[in-house]
Short mmCIF file of C-alpha atoms and ligand atoms in Angstrom, two decimals:
data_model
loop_
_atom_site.label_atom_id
_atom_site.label_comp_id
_atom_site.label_asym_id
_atom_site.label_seq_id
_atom_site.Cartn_x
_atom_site.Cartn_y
_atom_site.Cartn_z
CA UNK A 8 57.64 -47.93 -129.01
CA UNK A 9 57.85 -51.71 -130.39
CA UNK A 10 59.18 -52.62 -127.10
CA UNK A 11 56.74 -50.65 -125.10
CA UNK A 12 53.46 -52.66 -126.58
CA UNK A 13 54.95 -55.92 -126.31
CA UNK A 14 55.33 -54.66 -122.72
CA UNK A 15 51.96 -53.61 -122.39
CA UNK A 16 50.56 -56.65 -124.58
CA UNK A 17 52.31 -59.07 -122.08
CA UNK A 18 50.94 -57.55 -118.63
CA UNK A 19 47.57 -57.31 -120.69
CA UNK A 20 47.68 -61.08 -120.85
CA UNK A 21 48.83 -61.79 -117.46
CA UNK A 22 46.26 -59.83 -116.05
CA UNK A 23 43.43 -62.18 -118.69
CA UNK A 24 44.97 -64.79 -117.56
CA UNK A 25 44.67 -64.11 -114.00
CA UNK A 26 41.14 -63.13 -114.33
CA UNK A 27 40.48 -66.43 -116.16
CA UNK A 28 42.05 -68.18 -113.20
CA UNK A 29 40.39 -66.53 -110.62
CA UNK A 30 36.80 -66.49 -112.24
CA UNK A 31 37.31 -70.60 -113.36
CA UNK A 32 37.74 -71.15 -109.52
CA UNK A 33 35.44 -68.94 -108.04
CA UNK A 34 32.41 -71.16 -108.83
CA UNK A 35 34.89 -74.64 -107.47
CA UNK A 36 35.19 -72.65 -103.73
CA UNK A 37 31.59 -71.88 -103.47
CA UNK A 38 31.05 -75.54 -104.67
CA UNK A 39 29.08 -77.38 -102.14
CA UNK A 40 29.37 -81.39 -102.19
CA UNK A 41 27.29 -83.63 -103.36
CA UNK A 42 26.56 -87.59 -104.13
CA UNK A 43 28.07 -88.22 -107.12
CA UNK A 44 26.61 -89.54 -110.12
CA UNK A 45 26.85 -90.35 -114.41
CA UNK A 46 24.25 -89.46 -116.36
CA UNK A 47 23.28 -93.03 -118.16
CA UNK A 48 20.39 -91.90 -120.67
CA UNK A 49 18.79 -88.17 -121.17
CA UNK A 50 15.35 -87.40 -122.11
CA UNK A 51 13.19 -84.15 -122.19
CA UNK A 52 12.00 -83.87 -118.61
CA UNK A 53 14.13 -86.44 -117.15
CA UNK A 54 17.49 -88.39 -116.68
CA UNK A 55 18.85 -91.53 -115.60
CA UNK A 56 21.75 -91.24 -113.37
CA UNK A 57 23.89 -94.02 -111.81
CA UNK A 58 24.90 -92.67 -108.33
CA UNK A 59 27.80 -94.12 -106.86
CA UNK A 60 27.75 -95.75 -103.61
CA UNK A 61 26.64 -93.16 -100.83
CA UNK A 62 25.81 -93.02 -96.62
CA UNK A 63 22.82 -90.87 -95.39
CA UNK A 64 22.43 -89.52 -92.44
CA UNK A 65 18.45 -89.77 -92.09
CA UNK A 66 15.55 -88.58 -89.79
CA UNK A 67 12.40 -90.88 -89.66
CA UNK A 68 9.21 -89.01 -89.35
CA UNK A 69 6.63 -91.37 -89.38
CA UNK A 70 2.98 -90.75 -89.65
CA UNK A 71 3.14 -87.18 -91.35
CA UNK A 72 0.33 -85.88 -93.49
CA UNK A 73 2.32 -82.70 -94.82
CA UNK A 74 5.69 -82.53 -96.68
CA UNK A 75 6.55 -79.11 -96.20
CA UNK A 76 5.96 -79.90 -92.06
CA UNK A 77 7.66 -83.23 -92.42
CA UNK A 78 10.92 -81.69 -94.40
CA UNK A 79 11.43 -79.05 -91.46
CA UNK A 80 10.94 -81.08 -88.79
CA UNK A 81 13.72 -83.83 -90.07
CA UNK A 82 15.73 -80.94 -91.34
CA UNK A 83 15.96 -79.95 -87.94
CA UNK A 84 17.54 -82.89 -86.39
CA UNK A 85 20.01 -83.00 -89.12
CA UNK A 86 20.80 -79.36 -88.68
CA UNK A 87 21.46 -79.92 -85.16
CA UNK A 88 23.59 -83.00 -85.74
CA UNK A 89 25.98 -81.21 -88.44
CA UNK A 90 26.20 -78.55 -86.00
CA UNK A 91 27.66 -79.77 -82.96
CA UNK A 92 25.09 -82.36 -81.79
CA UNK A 93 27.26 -85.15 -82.72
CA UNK A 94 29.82 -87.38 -80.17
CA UNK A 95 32.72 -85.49 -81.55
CA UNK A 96 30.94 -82.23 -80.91
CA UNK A 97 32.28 -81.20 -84.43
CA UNK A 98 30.92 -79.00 -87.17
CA UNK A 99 30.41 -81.09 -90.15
CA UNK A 100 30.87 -80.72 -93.66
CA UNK A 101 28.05 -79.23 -95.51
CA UNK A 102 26.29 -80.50 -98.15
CA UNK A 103 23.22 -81.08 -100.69
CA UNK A 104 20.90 -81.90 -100.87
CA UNK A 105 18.45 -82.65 -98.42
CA UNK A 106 16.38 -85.38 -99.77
CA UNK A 107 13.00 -85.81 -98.36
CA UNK A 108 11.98 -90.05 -99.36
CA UNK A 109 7.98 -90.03 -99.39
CA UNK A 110 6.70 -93.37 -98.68
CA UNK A 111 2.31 -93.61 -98.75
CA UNK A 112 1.08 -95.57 -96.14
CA UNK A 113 -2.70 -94.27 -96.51
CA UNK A 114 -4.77 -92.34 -98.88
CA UNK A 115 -3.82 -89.14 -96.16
CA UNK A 116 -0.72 -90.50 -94.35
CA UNK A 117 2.58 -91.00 -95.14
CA UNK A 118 5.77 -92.01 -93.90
CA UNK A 119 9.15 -89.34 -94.39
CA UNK A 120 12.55 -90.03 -94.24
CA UNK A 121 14.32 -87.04 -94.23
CA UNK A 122 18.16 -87.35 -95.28
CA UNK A 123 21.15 -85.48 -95.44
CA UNK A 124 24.45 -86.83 -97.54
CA UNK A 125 27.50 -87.57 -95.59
CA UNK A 126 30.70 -86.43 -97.20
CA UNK A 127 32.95 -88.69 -98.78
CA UNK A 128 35.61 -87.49 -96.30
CA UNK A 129 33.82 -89.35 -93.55
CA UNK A 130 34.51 -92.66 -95.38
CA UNK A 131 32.77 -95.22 -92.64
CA UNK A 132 33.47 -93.21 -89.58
CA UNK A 133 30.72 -90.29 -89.69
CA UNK A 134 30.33 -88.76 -86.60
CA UNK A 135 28.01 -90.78 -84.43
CA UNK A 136 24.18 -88.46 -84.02
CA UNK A 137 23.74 -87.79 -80.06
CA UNK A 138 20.92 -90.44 -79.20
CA UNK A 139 18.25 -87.83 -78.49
CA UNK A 140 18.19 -86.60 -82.23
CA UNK A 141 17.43 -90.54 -83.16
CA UNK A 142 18.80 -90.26 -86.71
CA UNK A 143 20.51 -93.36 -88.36
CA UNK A 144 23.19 -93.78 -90.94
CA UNK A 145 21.97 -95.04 -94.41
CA UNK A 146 24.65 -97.01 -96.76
CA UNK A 147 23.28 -96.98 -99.71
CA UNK A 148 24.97 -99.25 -102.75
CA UNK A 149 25.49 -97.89 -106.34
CA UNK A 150 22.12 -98.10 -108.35
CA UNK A 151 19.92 -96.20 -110.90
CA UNK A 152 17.97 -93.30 -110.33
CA UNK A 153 15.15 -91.65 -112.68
CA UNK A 154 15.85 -87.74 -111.73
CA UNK A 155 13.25 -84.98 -112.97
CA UNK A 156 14.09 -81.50 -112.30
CA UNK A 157 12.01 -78.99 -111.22
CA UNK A 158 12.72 -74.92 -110.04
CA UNK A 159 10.70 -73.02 -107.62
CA UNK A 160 9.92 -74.27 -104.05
CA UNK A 161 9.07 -77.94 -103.49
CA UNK A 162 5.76 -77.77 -101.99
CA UNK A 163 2.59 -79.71 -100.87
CA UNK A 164 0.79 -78.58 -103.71
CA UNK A 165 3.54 -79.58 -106.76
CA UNK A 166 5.38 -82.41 -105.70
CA UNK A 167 2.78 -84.84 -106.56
CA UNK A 168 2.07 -83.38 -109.91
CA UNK A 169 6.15 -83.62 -110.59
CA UNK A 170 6.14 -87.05 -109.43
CA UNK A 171 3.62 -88.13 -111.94
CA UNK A 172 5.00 -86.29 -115.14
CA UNK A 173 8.12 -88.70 -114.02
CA UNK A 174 6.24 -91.67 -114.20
CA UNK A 175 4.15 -90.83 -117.41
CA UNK A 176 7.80 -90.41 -119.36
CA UNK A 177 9.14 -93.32 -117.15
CA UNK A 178 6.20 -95.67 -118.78
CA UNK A 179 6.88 -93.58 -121.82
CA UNK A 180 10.35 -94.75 -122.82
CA UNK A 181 10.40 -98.14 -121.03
CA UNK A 182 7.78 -99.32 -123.75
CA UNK A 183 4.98 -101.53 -121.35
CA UNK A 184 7.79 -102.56 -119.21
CA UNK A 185 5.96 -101.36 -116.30
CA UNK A 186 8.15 -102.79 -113.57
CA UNK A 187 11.03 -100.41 -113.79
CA UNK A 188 9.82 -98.24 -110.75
CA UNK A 189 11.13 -99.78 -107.76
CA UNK A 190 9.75 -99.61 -104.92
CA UNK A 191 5.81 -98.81 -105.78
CA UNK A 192 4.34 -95.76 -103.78
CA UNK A 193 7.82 -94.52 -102.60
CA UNK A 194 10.17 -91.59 -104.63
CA UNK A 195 11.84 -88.97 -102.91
CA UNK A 196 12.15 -84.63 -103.24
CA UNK A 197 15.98 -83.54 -103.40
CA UNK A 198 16.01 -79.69 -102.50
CA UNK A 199 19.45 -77.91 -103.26
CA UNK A 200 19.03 -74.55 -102.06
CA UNK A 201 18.69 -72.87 -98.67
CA UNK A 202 14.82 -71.17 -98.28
CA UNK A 203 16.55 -68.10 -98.30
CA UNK A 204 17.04 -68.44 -101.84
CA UNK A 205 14.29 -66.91 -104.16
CA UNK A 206 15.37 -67.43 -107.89
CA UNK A 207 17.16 -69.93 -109.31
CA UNK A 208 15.94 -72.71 -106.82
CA UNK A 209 16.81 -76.36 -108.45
CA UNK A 210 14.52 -79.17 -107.20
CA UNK A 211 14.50 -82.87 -108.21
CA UNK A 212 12.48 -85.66 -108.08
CA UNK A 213 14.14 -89.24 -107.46
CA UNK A 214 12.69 -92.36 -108.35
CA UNK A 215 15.07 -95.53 -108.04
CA UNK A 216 14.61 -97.52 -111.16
CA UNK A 217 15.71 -101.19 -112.57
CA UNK A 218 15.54 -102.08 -116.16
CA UNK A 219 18.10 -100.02 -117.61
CA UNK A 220 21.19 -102.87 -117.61
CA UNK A 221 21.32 -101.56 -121.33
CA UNK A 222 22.15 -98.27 -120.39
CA UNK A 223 24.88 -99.79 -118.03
CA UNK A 224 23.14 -99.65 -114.70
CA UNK A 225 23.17 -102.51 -112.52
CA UNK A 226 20.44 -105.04 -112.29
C1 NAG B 5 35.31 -88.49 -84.05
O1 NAG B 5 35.89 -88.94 -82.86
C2 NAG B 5 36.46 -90.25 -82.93
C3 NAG B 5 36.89 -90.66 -81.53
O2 NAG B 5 37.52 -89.61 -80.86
C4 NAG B 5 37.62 -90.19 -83.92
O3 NAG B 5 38.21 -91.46 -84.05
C5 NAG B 5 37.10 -89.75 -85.29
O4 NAG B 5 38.17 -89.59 -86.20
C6 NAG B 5 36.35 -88.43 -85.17
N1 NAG B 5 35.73 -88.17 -86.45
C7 NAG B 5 35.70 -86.99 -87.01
C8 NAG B 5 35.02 -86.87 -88.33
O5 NAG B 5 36.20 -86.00 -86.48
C1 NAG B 6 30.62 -74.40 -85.28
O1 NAG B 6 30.29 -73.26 -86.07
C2 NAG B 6 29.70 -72.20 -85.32
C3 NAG B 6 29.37 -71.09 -86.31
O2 NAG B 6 28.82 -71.58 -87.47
C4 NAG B 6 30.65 -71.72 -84.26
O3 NAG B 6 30.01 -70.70 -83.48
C5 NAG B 6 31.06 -72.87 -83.35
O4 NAG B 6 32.03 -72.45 -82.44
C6 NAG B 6 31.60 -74.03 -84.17
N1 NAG B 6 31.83 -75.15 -83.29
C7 NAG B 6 32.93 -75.89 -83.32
C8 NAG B 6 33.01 -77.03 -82.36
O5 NAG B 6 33.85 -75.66 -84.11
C1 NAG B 7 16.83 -96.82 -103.43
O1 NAG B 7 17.83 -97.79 -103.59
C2 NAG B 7 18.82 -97.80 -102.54
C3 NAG B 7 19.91 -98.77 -102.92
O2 NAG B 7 19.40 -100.02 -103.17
C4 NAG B 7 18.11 -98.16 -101.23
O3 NAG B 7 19.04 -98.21 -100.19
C5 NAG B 7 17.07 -97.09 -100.95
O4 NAG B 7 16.36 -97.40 -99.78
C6 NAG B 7 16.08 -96.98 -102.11
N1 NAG B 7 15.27 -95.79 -101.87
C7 NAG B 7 13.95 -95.84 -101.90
C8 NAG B 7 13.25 -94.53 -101.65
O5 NAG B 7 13.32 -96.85 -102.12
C1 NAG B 8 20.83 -73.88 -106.12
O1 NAG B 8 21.58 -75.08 -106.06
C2 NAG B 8 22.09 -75.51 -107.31
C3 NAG B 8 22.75 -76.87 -107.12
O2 NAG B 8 23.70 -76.86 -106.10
C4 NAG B 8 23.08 -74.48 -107.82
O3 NAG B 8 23.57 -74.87 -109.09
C5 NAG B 8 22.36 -73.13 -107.92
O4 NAG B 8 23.31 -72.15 -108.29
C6 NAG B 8 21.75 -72.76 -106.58
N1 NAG B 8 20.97 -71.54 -106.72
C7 NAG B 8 21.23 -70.45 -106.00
C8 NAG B 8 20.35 -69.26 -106.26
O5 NAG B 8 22.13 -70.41 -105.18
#
């Protein structure tokens, strides 16, 4: 009888443990890669994260006057390029986000860069765009970014209004230091999630920032 349990008790715990396994790596294979980062100082509504160095595969779109129009039509060169319209002819690695920079040339025009990580496996040999797509490679060094998260779609009508709740807490915790936005008139919209995706969307605004060498970023 004794021996029976302990029987029993030990398959019960190899099958746990298995489950355990299974369900702690379940989450790592669906995992899609992105630029990685530390989290240098949290506050209600934002962070500041020190992403390390990164390369960005990036669409201009000059001229736009919509960022939902803007977002597709970059998204769509990038799409292209990651799927076979590249000089290797390769499928590339996928991964997130795609990070729409927003720079405001006029009070209705705007200029969009529309990006796309590289993996890390690429090193400095990602696959060279084919010349019609006309995307370039961005290198971008370690530095500090202000990130605000936001759910829902990223849209015309709510980017703005996230933007500015980033700035008020920005001005908010720097204490009249005014100048740690970089780059005046210019943050960007990281989206995560495929459109397919109705619930549990994760959004983020990016705003590179200086001013935090306290907080161990770099100046
Ligand atoms: C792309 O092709 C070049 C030249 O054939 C090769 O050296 C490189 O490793 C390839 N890169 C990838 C990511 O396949
Ligand atoms: C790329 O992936 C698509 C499906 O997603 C497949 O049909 C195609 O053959 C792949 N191309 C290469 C070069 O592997
Ligand atoms: C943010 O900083 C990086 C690194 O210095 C730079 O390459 C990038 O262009 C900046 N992005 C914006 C939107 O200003
Ligand atoms: C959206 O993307 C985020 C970040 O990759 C992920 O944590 C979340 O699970 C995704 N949401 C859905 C519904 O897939």
């Amino acid at each position: 009888m004794e021996r029976q349990q302990q029987l029993f008790f030990s398959f019960a715990c190899y099958f746990y443990c298995f489950l355990v396994l299974v369900l702690a790596l379940l989450p790592l294979s669906n995992a899609i890669e992105s630029p990685q980062y530390t989290v240098m100082r949290s506050e209600p509504g934002m962070e500041i994260r020190l992403y390390k160095e990164s390369s960005w595969m990036s669409a201009l779109v000059p001229g736009g006057t919509s960022f939902e129009k803007s977002t597709k039509d970059g998204f769509h060169r990038l799409y292209q390029y990651i799927h076979g319209a590249n000089l290797n002819s390769s499928n590339l690695t996928k991964t997130a986000p795609v990070l729409t920079s927003i720079t405001t040339q006029s009070s209705h025009e705007s200029n969009y860069v529309v990006r796309l990580y590289m993996s890390a496996k690429y090193g400095e040999a990602s696959p060279q765009p084919n010349p019609e797509l006309n995307l370039v490679l961005d290198k971008w060094r370690s530095h500090c970014i202000a990130v605000r998260k936001f759910s829902g779609f990223a849209k015309d009508d709510n980017i703005n209004k996230e933007m500015e709740a980033l700035v008020t807490i920005l001005g908010k915790i720097s204490g009249g230091k005014p100048d740690s936005i970089e780059g005046k008139g210019s943050y960007s919209i990281a989206q995560y999630n495929a459109s397919f995706r109705q619930l549990g969307r994760l959004n983020e605004v990016w705003m590179n920032v200086s001013g935090f060498a306290a907080e161990g970023c770099p100046s």
